Short mmCIF file of C-alpha atoms in Angstrom, two decimals:
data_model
loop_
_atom_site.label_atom_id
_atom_site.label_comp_id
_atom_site.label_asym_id
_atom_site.label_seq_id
_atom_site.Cartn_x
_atom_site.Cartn_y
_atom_site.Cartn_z
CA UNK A 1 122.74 94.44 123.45
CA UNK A 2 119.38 94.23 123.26
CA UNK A 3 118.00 97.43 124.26
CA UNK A 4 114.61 98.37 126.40
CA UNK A 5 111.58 100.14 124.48
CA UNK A 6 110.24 103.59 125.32
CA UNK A 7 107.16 103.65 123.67
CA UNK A 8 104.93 107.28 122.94
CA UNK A 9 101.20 106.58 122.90
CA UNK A 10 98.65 108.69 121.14
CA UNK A 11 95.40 108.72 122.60
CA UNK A 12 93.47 109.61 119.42
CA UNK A 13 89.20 110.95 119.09
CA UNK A 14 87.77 112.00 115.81
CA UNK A 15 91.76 112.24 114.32
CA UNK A 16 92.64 114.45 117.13
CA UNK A 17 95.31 113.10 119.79
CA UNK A 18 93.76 114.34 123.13
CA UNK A 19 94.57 113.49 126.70
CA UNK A 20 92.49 113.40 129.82
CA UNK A 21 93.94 115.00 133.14
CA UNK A 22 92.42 113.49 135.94
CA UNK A 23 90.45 111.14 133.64
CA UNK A 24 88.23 113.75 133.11
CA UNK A 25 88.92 116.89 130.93
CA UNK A 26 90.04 115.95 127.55
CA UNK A 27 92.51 118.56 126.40
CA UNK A 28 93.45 119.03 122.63
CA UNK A 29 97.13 117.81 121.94
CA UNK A 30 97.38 118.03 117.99
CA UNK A 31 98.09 116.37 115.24
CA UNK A 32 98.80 112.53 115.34
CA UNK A 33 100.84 112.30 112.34
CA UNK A 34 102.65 115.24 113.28
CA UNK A 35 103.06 114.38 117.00
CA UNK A 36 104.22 110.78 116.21
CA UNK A 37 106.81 112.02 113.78
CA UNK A 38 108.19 114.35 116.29
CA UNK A 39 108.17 111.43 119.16
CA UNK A 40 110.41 109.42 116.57
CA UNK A 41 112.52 112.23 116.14
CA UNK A 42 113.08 112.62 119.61
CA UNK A 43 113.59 108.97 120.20
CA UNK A 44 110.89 106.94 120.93
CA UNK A 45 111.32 103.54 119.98
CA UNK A 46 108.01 102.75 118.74
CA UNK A 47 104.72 104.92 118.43
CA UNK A 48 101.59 103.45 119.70
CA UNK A 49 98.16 104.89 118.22
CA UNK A 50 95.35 103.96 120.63
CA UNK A 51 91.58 105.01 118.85
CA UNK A 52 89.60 105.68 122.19
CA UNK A 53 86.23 106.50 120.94
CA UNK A 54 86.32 103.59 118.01
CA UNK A 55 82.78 103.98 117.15
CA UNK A 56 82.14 102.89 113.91
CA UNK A 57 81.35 105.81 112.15
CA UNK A 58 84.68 106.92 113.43
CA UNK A 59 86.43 103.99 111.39
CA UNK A 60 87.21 105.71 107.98
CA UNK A 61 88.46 108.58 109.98
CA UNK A 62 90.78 106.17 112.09
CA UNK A 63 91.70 104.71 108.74
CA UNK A 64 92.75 107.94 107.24
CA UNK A 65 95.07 109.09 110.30
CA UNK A 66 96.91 105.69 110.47
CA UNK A 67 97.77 106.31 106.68
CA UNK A 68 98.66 109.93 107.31
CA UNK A 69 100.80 108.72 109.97
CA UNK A 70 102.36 105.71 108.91
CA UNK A 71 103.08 107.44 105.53
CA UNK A 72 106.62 108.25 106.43
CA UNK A 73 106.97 107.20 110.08
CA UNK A 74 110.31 104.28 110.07
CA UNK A 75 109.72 102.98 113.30
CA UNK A 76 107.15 100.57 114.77
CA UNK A 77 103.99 101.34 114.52
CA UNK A 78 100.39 99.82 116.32
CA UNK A 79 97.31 100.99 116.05
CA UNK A 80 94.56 99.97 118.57
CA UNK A 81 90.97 100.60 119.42
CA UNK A 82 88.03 99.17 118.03
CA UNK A 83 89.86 96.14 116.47
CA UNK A 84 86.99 93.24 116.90
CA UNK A 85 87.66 90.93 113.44
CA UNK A 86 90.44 89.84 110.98
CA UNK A 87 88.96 92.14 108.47
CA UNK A 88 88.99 95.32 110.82
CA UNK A 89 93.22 94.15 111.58
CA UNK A 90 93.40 93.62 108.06
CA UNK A 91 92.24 97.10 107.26
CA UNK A 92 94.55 98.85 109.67
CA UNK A 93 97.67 97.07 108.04
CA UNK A 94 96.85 97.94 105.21
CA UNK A 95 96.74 101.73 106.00
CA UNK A 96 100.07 100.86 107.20
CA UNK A 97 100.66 100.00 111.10
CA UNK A 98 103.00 97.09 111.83
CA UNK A 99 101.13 95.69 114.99
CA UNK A 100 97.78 95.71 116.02
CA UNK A 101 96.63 95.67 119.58
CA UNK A 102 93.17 94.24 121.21
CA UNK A 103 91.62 94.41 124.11
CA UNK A 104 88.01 93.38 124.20
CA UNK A 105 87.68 91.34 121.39
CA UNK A 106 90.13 89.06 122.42
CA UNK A 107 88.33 88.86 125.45
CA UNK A 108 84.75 88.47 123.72
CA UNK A 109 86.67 85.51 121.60
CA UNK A 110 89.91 84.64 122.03
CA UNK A 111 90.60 82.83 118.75
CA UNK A 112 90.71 86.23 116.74
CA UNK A 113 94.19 86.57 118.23
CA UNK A 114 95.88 83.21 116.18
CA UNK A 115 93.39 84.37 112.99
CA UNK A 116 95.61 87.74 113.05
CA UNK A 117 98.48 85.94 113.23
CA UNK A 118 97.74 83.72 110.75
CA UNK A 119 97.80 86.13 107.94
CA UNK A 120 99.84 88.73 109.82
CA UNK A 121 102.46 87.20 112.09
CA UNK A 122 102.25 86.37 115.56
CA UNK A 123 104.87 89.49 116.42
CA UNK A 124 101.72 91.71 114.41
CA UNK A 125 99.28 90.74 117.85
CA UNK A 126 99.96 92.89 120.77
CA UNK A 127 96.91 91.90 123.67
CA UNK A 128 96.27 94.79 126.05
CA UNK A 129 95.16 93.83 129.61
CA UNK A 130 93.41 95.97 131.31
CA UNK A 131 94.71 94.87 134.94
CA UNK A 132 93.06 96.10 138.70
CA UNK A 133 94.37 94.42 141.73
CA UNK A 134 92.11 92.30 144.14
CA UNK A 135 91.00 93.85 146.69
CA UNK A 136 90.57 91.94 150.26
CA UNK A 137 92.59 89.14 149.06
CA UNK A 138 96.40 87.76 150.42
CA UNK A 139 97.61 88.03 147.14
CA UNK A 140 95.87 91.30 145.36
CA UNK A 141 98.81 91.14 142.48
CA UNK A 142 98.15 87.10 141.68
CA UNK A 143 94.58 87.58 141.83
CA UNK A 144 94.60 90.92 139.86
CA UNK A 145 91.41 91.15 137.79
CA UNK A 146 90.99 91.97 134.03
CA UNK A 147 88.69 94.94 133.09
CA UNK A 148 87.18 95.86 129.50
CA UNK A 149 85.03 98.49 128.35
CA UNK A 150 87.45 101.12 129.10
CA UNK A 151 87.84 99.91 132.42
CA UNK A 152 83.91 100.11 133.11
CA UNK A 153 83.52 96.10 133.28
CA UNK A 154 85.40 93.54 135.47
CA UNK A 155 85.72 89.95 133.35
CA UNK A 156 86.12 87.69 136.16
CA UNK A 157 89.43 86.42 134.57
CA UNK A 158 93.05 87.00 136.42
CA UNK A 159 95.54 89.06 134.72
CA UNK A 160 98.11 86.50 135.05
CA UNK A 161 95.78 83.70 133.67
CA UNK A 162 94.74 85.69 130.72
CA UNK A 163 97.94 86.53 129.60
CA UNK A 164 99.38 83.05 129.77
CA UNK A 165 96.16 81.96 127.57
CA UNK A 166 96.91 84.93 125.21
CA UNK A 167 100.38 83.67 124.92
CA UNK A 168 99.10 80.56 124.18
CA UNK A 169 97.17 81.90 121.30
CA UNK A 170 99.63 83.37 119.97
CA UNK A 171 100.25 86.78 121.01
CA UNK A 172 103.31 88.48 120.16
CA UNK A 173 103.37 90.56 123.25
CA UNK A 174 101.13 91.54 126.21
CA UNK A 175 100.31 95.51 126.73
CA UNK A 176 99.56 95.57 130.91
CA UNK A 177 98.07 98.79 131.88
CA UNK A 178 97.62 99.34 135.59
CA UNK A 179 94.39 100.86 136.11
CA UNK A 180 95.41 101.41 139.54
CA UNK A 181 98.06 103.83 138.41
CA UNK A 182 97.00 104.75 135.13
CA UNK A 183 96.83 108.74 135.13
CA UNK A 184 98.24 108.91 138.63
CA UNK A 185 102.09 109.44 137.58
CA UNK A 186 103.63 108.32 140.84
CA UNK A 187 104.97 105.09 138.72
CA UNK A 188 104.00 101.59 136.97
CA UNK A 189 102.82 98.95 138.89
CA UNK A 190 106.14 96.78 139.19
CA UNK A 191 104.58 94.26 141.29
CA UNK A 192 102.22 93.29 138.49
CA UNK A 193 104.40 93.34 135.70
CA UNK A 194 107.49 91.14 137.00
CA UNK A 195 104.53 88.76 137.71
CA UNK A 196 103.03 88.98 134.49
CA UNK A 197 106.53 89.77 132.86
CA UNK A 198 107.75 86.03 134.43
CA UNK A 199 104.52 84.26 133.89
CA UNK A 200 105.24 84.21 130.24
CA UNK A 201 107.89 84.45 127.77
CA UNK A 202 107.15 87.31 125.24
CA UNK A 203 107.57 90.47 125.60
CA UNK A 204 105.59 93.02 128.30
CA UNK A 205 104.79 96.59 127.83
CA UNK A 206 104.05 98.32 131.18
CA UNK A 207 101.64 100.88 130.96
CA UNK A 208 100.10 103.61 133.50
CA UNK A 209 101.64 105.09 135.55
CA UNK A 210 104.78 107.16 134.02
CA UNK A 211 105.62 110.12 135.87
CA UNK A 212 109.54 110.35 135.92
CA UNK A 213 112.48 108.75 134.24
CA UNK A 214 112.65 106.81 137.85
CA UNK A 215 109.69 105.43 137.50
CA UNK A 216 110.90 104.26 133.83
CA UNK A 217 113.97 102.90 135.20
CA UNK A 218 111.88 101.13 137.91
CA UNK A 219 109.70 99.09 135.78
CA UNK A 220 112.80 97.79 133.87
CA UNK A 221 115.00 97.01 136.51
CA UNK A 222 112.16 95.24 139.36
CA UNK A 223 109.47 95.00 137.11
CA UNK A 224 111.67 92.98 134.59
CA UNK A 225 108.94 94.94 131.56
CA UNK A 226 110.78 94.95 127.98
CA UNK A 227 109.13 98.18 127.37
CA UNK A 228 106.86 100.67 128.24
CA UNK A 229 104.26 102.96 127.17
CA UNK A 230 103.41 106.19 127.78
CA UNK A 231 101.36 109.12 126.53
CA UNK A 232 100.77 111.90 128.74
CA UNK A 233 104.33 112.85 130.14
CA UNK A 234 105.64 113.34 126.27
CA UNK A 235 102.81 115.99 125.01
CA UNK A 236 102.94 119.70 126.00
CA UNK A 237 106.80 119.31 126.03
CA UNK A 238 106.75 117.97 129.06
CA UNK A 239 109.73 116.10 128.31
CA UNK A 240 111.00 114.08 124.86
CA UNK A 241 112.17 110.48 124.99
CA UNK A 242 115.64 111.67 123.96
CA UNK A 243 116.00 113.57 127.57
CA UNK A 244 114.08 110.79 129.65
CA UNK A 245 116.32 107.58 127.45
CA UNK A 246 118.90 109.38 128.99
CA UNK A 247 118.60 109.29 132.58
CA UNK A 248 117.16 105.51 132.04
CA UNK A 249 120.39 104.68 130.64
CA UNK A 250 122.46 106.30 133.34
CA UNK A 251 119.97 104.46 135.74
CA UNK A 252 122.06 101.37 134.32
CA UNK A 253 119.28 100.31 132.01
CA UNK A 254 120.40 99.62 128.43
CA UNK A 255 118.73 102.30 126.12
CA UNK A 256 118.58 102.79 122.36
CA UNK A 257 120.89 105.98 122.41
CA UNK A 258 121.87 108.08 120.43
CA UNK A 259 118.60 107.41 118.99
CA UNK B 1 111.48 97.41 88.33
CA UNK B 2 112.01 96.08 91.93
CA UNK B 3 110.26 93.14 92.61
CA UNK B 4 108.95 92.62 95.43
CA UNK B 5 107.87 89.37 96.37
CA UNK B 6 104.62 88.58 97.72
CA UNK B 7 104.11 85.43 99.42
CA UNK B 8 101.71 85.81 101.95
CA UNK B 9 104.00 86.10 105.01
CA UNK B 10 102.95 89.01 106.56
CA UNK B 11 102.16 93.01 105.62
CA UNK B 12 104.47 94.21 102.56
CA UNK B 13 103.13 98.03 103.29
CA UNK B 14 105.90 99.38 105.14
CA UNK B 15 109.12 97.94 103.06
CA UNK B 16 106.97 99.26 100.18
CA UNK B 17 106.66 102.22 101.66
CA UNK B 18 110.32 102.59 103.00
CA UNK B 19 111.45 101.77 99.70
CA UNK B 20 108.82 104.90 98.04
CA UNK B 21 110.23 107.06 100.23
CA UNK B 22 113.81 106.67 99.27
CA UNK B 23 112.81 107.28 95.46
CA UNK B 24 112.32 103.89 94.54
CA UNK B 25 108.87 104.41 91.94
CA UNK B 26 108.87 101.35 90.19
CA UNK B 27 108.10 98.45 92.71
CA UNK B 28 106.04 95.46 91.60
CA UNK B 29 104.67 93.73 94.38
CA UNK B 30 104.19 89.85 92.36
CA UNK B 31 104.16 86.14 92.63
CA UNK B 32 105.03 85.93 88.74
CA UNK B 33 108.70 84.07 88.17
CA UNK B 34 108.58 86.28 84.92
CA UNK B 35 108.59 89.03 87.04
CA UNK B 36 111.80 87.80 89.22
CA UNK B 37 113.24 86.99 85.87
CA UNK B 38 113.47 90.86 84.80
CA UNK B 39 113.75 92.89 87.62
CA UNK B 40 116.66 94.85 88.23
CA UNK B 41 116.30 93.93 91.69
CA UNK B 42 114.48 91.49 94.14
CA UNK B 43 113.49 91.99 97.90
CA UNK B 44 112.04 89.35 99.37
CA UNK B 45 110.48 90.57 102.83
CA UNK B 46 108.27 87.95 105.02
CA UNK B 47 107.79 87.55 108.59
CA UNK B 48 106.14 84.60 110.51
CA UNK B 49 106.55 80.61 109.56
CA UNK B 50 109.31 79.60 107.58
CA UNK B 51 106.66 76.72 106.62
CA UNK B 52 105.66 79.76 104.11
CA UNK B 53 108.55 79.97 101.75
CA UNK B 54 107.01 76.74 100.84
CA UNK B 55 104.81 78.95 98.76
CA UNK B 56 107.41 80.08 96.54
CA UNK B 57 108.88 76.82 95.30
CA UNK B 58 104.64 75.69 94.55
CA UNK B 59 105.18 79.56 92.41
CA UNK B 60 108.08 78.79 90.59
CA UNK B 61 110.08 81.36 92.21
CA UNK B 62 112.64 79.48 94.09
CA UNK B 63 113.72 78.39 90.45
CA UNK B 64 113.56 81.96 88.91
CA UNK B 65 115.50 83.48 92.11
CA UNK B 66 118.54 81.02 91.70
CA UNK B 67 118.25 82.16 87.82
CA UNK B 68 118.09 85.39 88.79
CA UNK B 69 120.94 85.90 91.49
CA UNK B 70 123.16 83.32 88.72
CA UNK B 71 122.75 86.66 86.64
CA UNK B 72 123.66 89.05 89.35
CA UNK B 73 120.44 90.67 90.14
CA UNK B 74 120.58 92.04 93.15
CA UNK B 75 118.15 90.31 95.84
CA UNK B 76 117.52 91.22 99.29
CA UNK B 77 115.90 89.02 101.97
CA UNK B 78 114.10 90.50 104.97
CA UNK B 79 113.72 88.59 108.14
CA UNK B 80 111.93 85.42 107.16
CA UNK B 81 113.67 86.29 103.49
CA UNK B 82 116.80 86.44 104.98
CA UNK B 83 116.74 82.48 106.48
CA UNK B 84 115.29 81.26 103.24
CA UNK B 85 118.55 82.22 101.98
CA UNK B 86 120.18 79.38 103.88
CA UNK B 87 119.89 75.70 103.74
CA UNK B 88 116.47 75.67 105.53
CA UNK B 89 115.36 76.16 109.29
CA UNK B 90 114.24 73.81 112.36
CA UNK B 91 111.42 76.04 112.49
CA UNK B 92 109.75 73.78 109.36
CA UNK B 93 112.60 70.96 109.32
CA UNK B 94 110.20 69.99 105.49
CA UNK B 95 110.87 72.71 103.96
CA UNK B 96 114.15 73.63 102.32
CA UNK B 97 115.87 76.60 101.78
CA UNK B 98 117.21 78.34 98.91
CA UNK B 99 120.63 76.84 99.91
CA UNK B 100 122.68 79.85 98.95
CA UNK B 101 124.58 80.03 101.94
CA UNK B 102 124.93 77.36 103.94
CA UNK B 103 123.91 76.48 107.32
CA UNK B 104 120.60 75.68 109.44
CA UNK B 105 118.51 78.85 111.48
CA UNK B 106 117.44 77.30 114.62
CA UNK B 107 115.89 78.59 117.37
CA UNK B 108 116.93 81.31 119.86
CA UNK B 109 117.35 78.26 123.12
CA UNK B 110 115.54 78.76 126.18
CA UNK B 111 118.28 80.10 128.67
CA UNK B 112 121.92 81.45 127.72
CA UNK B 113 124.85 81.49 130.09
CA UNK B 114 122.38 80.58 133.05
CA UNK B 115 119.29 82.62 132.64
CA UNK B 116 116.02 82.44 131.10
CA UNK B 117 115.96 83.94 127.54
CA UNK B 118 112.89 85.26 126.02
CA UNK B 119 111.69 84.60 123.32
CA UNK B 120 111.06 86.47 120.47
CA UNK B 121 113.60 88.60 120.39
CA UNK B 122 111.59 92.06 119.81
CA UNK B 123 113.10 95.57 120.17
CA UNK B 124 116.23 97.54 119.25
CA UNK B 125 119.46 96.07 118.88
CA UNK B 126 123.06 96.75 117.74
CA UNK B 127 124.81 95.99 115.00
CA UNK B 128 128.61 94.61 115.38
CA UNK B 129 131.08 92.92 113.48
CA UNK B 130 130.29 95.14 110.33
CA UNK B 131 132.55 93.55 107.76
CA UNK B 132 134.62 97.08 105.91
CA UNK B 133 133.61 95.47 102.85
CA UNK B 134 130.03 95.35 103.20
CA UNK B 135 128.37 97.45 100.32
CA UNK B 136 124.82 96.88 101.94
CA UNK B 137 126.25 97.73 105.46
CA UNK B 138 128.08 100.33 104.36
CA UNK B 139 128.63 104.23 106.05
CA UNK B 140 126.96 102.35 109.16
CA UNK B 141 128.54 102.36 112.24
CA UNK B 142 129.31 99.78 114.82
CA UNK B 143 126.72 99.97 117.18
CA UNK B 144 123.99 101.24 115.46
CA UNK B 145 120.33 99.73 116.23
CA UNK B 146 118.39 98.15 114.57
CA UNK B 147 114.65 96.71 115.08
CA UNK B 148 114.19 93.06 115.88
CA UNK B 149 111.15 90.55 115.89
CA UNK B 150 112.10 86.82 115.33
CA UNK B 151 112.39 83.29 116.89
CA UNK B 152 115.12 82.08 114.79
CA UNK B 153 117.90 82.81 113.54
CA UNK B 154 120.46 81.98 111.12
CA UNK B 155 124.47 80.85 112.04
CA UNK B 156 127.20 83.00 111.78
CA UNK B 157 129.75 81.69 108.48
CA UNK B 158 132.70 83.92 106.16
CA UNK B 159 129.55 85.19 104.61
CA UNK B 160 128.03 87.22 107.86
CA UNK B 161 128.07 90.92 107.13
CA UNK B 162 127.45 91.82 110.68
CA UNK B 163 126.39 90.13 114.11
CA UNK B 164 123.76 90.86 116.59
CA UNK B 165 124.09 89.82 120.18
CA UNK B 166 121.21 88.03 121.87
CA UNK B 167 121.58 84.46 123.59
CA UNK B 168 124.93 84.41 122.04
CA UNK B 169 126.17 86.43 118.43
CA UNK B 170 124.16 85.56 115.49
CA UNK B 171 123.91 86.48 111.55
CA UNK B 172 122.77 90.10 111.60
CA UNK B 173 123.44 90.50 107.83
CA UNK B 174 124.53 88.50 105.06
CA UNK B 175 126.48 89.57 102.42
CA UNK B 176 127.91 88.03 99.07
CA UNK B 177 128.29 89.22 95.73
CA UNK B 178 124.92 90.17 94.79
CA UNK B 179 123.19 88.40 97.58
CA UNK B 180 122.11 89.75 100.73
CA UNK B 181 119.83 89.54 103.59
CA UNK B 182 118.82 91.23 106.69
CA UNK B 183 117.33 89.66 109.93
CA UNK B 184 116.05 93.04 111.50
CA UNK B 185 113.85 94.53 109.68
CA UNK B 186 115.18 98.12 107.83
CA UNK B 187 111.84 99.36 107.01
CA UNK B 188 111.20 99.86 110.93
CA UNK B 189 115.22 100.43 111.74
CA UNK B 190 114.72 105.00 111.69
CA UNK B 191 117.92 106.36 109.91
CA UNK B 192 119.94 103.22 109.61
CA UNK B 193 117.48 100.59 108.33
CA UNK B 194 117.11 103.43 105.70
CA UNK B 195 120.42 103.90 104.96
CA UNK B 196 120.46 99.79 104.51
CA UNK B 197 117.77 100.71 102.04
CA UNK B 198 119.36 103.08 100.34
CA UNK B 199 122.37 101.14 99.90
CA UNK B 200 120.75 98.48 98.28
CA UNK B 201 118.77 100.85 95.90
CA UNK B 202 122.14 102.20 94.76
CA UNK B 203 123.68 98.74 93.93
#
């Protein structure tokens, strides 16, 4: 049976994985290679590395940390951040990452999502949407607004409309972070992902939110996501994906165990 | 010398990695029939458009493969690699196969037993069926997952190794003699896609 993804994300700046509490204070977490080793190890189904500076001085350095990771990591593997041409995707799979995952630039011009897949596969594409609900409106999931720059800039474009287009394009799957939750660990936005999640047919990765193996369970079940993503619950031993796959499975959701 | 075939469907890194890592130190990534022609073994990985294979009948290798394989080379097809192995797909109805085992890969269809299917089919599955006699398959147990991402996939015959479930069972692995394929994709499969790996190295 096919099984739902629990995927560990590394927030990485300047080759460091760090992690913002309250969006503000960026604490130290280690290692990326060595922290995305020990997520596999404990279970994660795939590792996400997410560059959140991606300034281009900081490229080489990026570079250099998605070889040292992928260098004997045997699970999926994307690497995001900073991603705005063929030649930067082309760059990061060769340093080894399976997927690639954009944001922006897709945004800025969507045809760099088919010229990825062109050379790469449309299962290498992962978009990331950036997603807000409307505010003063009827329908504040349906009319849910896309945000770039971090989350600084709205776009004008609905979540739902976007990721049908990026579908269209040729997207493998669509990355939907909640920026309403993101950080707040009281759970994902389920509303917005069964909407997104039924709006199109490849796969969604729910993102923001993760506080519990609940609110895992949750976004599986009503939010009908195929996986999702989450950073800050697995550092500082918070928990390992071993633990929380657990308690999703006995939540009746089918789990990649032992694992 | 492993070859490993390059034809320009999608990133070779990783099974040349996974196949590094397991001791493996002389890989030729090539597009040279010659090549084919004296390895001691063949991996064919690819994923995206069948239309691509199309690539290695222009190269000559479609021709050196069958010579190879006639010899009992061992050759291993990866996703993509793995459906070339069969009389072609609806995927790129123009392009043939290799024809070794026979049978069409068609599409995963849009609902199964009532309900909407998606499509690809992307994430960890399990592994069933395992035929005892499988030497690529083998000291893998029933049950074991493996990662997924494909579209199509190819029909179950005598020569299925083991099944994966997913809008009804389909060929998981295919196994005979010397020739085998894989539709999930071992270099991202942890411990068992490793041990599939490893099995093949030691053929």
């Amino acid at each position: 049976m096919l099984t739902k993804r629990i995927i560990a994300c590394l927030d990485v700046r300047a080759g460091r994985v760090v992690k913002g509490i309250q969006f503000v204070d960026i604490v130290d977490a280690g290692d990326p290679a060595e922290l995305a080793h020990r997520h596999a190890r404990a279970g994660a189904d795939e590792i996400v590395l997410l560059d959140i500076t991606a300034t281009h001085e900081g490229r080489g350095t990026l570079l250099d940390t998605v070889k040292r990771t992928a260098a004997s990591l045997f699970v999926p593997f994307t690497v995001g951040g900073g991603i705005r041409s063929a030649e930067d995707a082309a760059a990061v799979f060769n340093a080894g990452a399976d997927k690639v995952s954009i944001n922006s630039s897709a945004i800025a011009r969507p045809e760099l999502i088919g010229e990825i897949g062109a050379s790469f596969g449309a299962q290498a594409v992962i978009v990331a949407i950036d997603a807000r609900r409307a505010t003063n409106s009827a329908d504040p999931v349906g009319e849910a607004e896309v945000y770039v720059s971090g989350g600084r800039k709205p776009t004008g474009l609905r979540v739902i409309e976007w990721a049908i287009e990026a579908e269209q394009r040729g997207a493998g799957e669509i990355l939907l972070t909640s920026m309403d939750t993101d950080g707040m660990r009281n759970g994902f936005d389920c509303e917005l992902t069964r909407r997104v999640s039924e709006a199109v047919q490849i796969p969604v990765i729910a993102s923001g939110g993760a506080g519990s193996a609940a609110h895992f369970a949750e976004v599986f079940l009503s939010g009908k996501a195929d996986a999702a993503l989450a950073a800050s619950i697995f550092h500082f031993g918070i928990t390992d994906s071993r633990a929380l796959k657990a308690e999703v499975a006995a939540a009746g959701v089918p789990m990649r165990l032992p694992c | 010398m492993i070859a490993v075939i390059d034809y320009k469907a999608g990133n070779l890194t990783s099974v040349v990695k996974a196949l590094r890592y397991l001791g493996a130190d002389d890989i030729l990534v090539t597009q040279a029939p010659a090549d084919v022609l004296r390895a001691s073994k063949i991996v064919l990985p690819g994923v995206g458009h069948f239309r691509a294979t199309q690539l290695l009948e222009y190269l000559g290798l479609t021709k050196a493969t069958r010579a190879a394989i006639a010899n009992g080379t061992p050759f291993l097809g990866i996703c993509v690699g793995l459906q070339w192995l069969y009389e072609g797909s609806t995927e790129a109805p123009e392009t043939p196969g290799l024809g070794h085992f026979s049978g069409q890969c068609e599409r995963f269809p849009a609902t199964f037993e009532g309900n909407d299917l998606k499509s690809p089919h992307v994430g960890w599955n399990s592994l069933e069926d395992i035929r005892p006699n499988s030497r690529l398959l083998s000291g893998i147990a029933p049950g074991s997952f493996v990662y997924y991402t494909h579209s199509w996939r190819a029909p179950i015959s005598a020569d299925t190794a083991a099944t994966t479930f997913y809008g009804g069972a389909f060929t998981a692995a295919v196994e005979r003699d010397n020739v085998m394929g894989v539709q999930f994709h071992p270099e991202k499969s942890a411990e068992t896609g490793l041990q599939v790996l490893k099995n093949f190295l030691a053929l």
